[in-house]
mmCIF file of C-alpha atoms in Angstrom:
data_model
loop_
_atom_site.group_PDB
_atom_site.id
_atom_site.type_symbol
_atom_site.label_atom_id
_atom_site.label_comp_id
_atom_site.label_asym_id
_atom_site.label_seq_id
_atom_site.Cartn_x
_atom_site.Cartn_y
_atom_site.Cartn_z
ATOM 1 C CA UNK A 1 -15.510 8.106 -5.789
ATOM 2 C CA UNK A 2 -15.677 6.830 -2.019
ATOM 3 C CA UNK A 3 -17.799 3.569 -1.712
ATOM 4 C CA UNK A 4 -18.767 4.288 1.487
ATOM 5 C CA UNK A 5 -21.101 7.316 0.921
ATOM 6 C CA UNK A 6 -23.159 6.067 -1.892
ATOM 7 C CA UNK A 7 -27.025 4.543 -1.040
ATOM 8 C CA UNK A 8 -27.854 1.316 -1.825
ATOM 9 C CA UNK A 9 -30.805 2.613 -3.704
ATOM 10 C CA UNK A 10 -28.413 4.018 -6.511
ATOM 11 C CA UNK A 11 -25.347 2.263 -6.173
ATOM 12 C CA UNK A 12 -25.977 -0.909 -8.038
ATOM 13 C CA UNK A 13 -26.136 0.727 -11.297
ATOM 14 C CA UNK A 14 -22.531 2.832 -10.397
ATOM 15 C CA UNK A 15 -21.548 -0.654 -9.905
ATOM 16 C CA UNK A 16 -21.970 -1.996 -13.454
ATOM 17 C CA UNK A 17 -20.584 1.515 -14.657
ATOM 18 C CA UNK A 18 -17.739 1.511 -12.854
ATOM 19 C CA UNK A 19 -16.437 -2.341 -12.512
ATOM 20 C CA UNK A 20 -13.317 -1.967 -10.093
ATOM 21 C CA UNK A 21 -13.200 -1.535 -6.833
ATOM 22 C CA UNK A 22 -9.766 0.037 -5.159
ATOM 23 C CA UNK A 23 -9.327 -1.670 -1.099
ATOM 24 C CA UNK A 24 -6.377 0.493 0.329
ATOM 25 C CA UNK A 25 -4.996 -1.867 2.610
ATOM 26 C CA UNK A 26 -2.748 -0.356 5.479
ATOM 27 C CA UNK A 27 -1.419 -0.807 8.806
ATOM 28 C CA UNK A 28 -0.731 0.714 12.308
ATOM 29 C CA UNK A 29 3.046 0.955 13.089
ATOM 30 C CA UNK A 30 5.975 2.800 14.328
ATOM 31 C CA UNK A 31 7.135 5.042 11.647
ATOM 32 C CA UNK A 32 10.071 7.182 13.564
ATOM 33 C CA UNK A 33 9.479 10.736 15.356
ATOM 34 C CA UNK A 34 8.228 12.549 12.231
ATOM 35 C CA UNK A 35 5.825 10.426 10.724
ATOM 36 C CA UNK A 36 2.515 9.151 11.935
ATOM 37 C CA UNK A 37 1.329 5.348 12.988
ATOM 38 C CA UNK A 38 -1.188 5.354 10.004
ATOM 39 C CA UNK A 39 1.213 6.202 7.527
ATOM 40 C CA UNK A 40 0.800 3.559 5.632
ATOM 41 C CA UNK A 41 -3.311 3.891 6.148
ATOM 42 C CA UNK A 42 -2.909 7.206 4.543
ATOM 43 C CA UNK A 43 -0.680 6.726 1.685
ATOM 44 C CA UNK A 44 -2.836 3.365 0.381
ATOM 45 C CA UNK A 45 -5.757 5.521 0.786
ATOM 46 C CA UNK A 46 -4.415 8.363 -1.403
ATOM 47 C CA UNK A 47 -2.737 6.348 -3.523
ATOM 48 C CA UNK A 48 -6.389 4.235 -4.013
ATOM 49 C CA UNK A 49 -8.219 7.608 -4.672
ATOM 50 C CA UNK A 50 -5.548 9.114 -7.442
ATOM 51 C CA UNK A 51 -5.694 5.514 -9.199
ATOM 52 C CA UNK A 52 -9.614 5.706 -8.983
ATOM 53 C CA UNK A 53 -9.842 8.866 -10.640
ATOM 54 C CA UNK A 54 -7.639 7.704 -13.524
ATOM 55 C CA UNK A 55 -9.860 4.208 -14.285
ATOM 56 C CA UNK A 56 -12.890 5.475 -13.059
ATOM 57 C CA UNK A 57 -13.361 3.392 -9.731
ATOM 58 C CA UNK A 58 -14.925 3.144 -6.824
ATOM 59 C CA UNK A 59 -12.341 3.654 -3.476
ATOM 60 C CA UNK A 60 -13.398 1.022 -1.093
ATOM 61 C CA UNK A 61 -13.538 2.157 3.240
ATOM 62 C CA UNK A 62 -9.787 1.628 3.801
ATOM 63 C CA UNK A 63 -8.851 -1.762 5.685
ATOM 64 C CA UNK A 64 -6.742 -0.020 8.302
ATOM 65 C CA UNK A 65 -4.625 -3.249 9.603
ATOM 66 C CA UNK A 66 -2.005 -5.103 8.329
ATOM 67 C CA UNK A 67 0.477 -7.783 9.581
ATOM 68 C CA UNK A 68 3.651 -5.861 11.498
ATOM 69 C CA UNK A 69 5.245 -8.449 12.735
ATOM 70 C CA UNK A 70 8.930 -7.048 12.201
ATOM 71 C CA UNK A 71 7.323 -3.895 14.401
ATOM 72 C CA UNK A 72 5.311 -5.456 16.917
ATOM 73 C CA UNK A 73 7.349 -4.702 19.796
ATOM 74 C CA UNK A 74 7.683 -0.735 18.770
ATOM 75 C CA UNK A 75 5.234 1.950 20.821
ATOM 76 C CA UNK A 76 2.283 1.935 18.544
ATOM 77 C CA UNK A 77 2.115 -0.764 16.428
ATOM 78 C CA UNK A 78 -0.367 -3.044 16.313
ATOM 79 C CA UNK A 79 -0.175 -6.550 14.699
ATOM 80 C CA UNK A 80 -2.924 -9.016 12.596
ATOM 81 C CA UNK A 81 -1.836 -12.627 11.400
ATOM 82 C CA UNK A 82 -1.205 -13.304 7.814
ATOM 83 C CA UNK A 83 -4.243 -15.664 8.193
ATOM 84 C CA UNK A 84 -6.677 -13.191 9.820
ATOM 85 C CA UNK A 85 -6.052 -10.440 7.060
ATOM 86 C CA UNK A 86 -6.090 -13.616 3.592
ATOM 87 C CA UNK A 87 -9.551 -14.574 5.251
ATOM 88 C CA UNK A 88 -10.916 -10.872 5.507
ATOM 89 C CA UNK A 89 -8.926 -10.052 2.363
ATOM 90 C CA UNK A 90 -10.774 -13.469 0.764
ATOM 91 C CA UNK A 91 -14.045 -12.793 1.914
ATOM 92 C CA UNK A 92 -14.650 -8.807 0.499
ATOM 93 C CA UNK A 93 -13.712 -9.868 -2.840
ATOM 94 C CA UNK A 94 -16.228 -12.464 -3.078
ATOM 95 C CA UNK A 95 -18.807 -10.238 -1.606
ATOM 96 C CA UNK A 96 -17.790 -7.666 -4.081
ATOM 97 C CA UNK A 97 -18.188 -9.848 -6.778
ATOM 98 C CA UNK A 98 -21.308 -10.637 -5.899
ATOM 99 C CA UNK A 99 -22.018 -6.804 -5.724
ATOM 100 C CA UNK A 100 -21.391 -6.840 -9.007
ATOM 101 C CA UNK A 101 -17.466 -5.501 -9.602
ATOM 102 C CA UNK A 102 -15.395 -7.372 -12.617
ATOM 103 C CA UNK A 103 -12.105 -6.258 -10.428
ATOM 104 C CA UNK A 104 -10.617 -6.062 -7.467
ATOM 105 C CA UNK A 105 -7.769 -4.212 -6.619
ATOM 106 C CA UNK A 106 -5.791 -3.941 -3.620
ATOM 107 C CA UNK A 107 -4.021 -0.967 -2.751
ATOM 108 C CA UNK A 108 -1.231 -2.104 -0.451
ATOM 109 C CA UNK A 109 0.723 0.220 1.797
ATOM 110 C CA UNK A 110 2.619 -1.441 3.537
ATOM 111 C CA UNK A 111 5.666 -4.154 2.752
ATOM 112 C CA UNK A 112 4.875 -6.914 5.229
ATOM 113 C CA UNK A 113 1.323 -7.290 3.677
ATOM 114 C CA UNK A 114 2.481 -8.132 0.735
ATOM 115 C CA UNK A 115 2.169 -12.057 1.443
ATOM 116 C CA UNK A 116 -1.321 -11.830 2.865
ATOM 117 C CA UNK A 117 -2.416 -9.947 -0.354
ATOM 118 C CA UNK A 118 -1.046 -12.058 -2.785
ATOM 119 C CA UNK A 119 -2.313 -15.513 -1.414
ATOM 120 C CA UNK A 120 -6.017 -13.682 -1.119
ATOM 121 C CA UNK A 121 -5.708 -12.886 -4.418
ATOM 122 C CA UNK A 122 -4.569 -16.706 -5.811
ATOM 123 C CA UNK A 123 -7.711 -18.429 -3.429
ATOM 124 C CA UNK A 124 -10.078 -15.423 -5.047
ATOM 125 C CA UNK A 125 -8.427 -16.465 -8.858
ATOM 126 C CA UNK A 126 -9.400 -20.301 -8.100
ATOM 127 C CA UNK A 127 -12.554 -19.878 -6.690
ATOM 128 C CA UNK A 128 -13.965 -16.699 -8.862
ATOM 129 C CA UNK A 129 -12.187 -17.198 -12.243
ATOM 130 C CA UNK A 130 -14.131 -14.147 -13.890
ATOM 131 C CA UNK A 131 -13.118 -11.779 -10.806
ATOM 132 C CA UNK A 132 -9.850 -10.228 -12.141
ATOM 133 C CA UNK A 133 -7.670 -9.508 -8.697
ATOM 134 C CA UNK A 134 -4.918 -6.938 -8.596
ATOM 135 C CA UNK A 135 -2.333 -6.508 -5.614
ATOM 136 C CA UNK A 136 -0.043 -3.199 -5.871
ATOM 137 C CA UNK A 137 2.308 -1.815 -3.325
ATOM 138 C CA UNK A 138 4.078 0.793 -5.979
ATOM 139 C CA UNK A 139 4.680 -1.029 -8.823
ATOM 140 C CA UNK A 140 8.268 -0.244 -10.267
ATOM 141 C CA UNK A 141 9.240 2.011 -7.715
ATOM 142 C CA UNK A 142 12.545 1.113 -6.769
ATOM 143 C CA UNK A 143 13.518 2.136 -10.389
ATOM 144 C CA UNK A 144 12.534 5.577 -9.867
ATOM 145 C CA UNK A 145 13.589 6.246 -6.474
ATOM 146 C CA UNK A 146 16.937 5.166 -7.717
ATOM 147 C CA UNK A 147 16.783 8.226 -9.699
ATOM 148 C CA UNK A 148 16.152 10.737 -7.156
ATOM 149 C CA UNK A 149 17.538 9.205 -3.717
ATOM 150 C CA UNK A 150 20.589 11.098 -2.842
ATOM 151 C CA UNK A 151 21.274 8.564 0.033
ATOM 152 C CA UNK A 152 22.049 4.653 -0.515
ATOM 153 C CA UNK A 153 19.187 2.767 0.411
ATOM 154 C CA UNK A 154 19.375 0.796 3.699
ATOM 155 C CA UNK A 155 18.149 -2.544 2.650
ATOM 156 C CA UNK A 156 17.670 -3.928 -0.742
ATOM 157 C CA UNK A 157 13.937 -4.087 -0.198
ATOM 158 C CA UNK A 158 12.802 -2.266 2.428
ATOM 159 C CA UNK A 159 11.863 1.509 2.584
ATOM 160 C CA UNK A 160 10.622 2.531 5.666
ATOM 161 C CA UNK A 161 10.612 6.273 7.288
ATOM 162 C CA UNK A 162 13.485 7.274 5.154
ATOM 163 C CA UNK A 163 14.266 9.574 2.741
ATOM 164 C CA UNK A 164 11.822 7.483 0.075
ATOM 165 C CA UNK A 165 8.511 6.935 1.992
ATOM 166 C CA UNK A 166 8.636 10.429 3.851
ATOM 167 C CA UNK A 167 8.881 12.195 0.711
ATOM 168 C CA UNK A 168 5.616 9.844 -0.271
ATOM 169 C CA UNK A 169 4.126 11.918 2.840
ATOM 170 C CA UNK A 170 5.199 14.944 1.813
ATOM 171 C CA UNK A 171 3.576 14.830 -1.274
ATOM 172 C CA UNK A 172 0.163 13.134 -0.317
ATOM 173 C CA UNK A 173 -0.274 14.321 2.870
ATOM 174 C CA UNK A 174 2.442 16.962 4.458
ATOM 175 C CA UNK A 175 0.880 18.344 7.448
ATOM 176 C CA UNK A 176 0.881 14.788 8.844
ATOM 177 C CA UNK A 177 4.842 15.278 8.542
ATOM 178 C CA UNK A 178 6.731 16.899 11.485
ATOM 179 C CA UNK A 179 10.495 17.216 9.392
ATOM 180 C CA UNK A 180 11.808 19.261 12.407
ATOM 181 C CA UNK A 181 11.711 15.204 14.000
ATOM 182 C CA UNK A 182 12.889 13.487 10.789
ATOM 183 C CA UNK A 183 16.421 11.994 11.511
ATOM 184 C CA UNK A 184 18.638 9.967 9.641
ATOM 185 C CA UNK A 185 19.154 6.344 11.124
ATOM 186 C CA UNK A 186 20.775 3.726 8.092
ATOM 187 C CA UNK A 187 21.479 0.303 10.345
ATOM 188 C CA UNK A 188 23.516 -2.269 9.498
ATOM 189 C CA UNK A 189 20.570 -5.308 8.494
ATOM 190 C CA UNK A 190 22.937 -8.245 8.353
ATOM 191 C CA UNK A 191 22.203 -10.973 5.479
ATOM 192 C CA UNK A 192 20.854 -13.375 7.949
ATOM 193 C CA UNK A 193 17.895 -11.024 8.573
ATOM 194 C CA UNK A 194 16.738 -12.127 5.314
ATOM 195 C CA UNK A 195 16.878 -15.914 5.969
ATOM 196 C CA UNK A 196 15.715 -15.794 9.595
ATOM 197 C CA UNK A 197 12.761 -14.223 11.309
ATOM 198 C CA UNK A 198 14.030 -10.837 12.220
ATOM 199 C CA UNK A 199 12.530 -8.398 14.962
ATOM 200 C CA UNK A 200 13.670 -4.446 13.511
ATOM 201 C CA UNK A 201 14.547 -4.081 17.192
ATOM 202 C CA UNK A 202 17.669 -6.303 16.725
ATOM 203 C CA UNK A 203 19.098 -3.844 14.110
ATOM 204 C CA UNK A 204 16.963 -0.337 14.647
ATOM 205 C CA UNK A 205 15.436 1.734 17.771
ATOM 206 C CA UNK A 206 13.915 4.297 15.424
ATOM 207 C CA UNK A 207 12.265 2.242 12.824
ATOM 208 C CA UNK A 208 13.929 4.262 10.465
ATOM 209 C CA UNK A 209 16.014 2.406 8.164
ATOM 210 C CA UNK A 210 17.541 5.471 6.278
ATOM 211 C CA UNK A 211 18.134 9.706 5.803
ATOM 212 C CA UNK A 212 14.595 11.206 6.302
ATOM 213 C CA UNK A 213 16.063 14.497 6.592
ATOM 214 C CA UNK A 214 16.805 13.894 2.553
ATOM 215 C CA UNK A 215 13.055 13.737 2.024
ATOM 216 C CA UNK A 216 11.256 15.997 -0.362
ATOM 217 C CA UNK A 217 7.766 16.669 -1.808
ATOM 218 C CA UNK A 218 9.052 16.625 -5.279
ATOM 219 C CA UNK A 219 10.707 12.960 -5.230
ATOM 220 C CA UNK A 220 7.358 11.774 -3.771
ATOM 221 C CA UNK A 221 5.970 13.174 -6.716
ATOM 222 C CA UNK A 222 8.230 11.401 -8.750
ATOM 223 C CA UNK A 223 8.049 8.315 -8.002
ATOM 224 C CA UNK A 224 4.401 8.401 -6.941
ATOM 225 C CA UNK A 225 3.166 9.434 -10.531
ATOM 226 C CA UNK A 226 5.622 6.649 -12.346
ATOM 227 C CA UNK A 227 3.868 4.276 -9.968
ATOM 228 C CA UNK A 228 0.445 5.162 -10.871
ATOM 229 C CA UNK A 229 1.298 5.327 -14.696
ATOM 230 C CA UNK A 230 2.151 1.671 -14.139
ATOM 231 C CA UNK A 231 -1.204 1.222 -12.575
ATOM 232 C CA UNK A 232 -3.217 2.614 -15.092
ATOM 233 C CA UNK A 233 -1.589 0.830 -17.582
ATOM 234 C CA UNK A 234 -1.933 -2.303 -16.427
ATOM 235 C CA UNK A 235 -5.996 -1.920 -15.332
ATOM 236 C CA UNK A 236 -6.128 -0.504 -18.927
ATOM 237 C CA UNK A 237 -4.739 -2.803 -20.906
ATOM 238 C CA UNK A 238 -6.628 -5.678 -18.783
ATOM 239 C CA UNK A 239 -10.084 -4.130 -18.665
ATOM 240 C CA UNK A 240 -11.630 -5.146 -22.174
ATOM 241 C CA UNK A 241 -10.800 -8.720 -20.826
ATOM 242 C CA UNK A 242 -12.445 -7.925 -16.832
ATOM 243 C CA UNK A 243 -15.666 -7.130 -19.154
#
């Protein structure tokens, strides 16, 4: 159910039904030739309203910036600090708390986020004790798409554009996927770009750090419902304590 379209004449009591609120939390960057500069807007977003459904939740209006510093310097992307998205990310969940929500989940995206969302979520767990704060970006995925890749992945952590995150698109939202553009592109990220601030222009001119050509609806499928089973579970198992 979509936050944003409720009244505030009735949605206090939905509030006290419901109890979680699902942020997707995105961003605006290069992606390749085949795949859009919101992908990672759209995926959070879908991702946020399949989890809702599950836990009964309200989907929160979708945050649609996230920090791309790797990407600045591609056509497209555009960039907000760590510190700009932990004090926006900071101040929703209190107000949401004070709305009325036991917990807060954050439906992340996109990879570079991921620091952002996690110190939010420890100043939001000192400050509002009783506010239970969740930050997910596809939990246990890289188990799954283990199973189904058919190409080696091109860095350890990162998926981006490749056979794994266009078959995500494929699944959740395929006529925002041109595959007649997807192309295969696996650089050669050297160890140092783990230890040393790294532009992706130094190792990539696609930003696609893989075989998108590999990509199919069914592996996004795959992995996609593993992910939210791991979700569920864990809102599940914690939601007699967010009460």
């Amino acid at each position: 159910m979509k936050f944003e379209f409720e009244n505030s004449y009735e949605v206090s009591d939905k509030i006290r039904e419901k109890k979680i609120a699902v942020l997707p939390v995105g961003a605006v960057e290069a992606h390749g030739p085949h795949l859009p500069l919101s992908t990672d807007n759209i995926l959070a977003e879908e991702m946020a309203g399949k989890l809702a459904k599950r836990v009964d939740a309200f989907v929160l209006p979708t945050l649609p910036y996230g920090q791309v510093w790797s990407l600045r310097n591609f056509p497209g992307s555009i960039s907000v600090s760590n510190e700009s998205l932990i004090s926006i990310l900071y101040d929703i969940g209190h107000s949401i708390h004070n709305q009325g929500f036991s917990s807060f989940v954050m439906m992340n995206g996109h990879l570079g986020n991921s620091t952002a969302l996690k110190e939010a979520a420890r100043k939001l767990f000192d400050e509002i004790p009783d506010l239970k704060v969740y930050y997910f970006f596809y939990p246990g995925m890289k188990e799954y798409a283990e199973e189904v890749r058919e190409d080696n992945a091109a860095h350890s952590t990162y998926f981006h554009a490749c056979e794994i995150e266009t078959s995500y698109m494929l699944h959740l939202s395929p006529d925002k996927v041109d595959m007649d553009k997807a192309l295969r592109d696996i650089p050669d990220i050297s160890v140092e770009a783990d230890v040393t601030p790294t532009p992706w222009e130094v190792f990539t001119e696609s930003a696609v750090l893989g075989d998108a050509t590999l990509a199919d609806d069914s592996k996004g499928e795959y992995i996609l419902e593993k992910v939210l089973d791991n979700m569920v579970n864990i809102l599940t198992q914690n939601k007699g304590a967010a009460e």
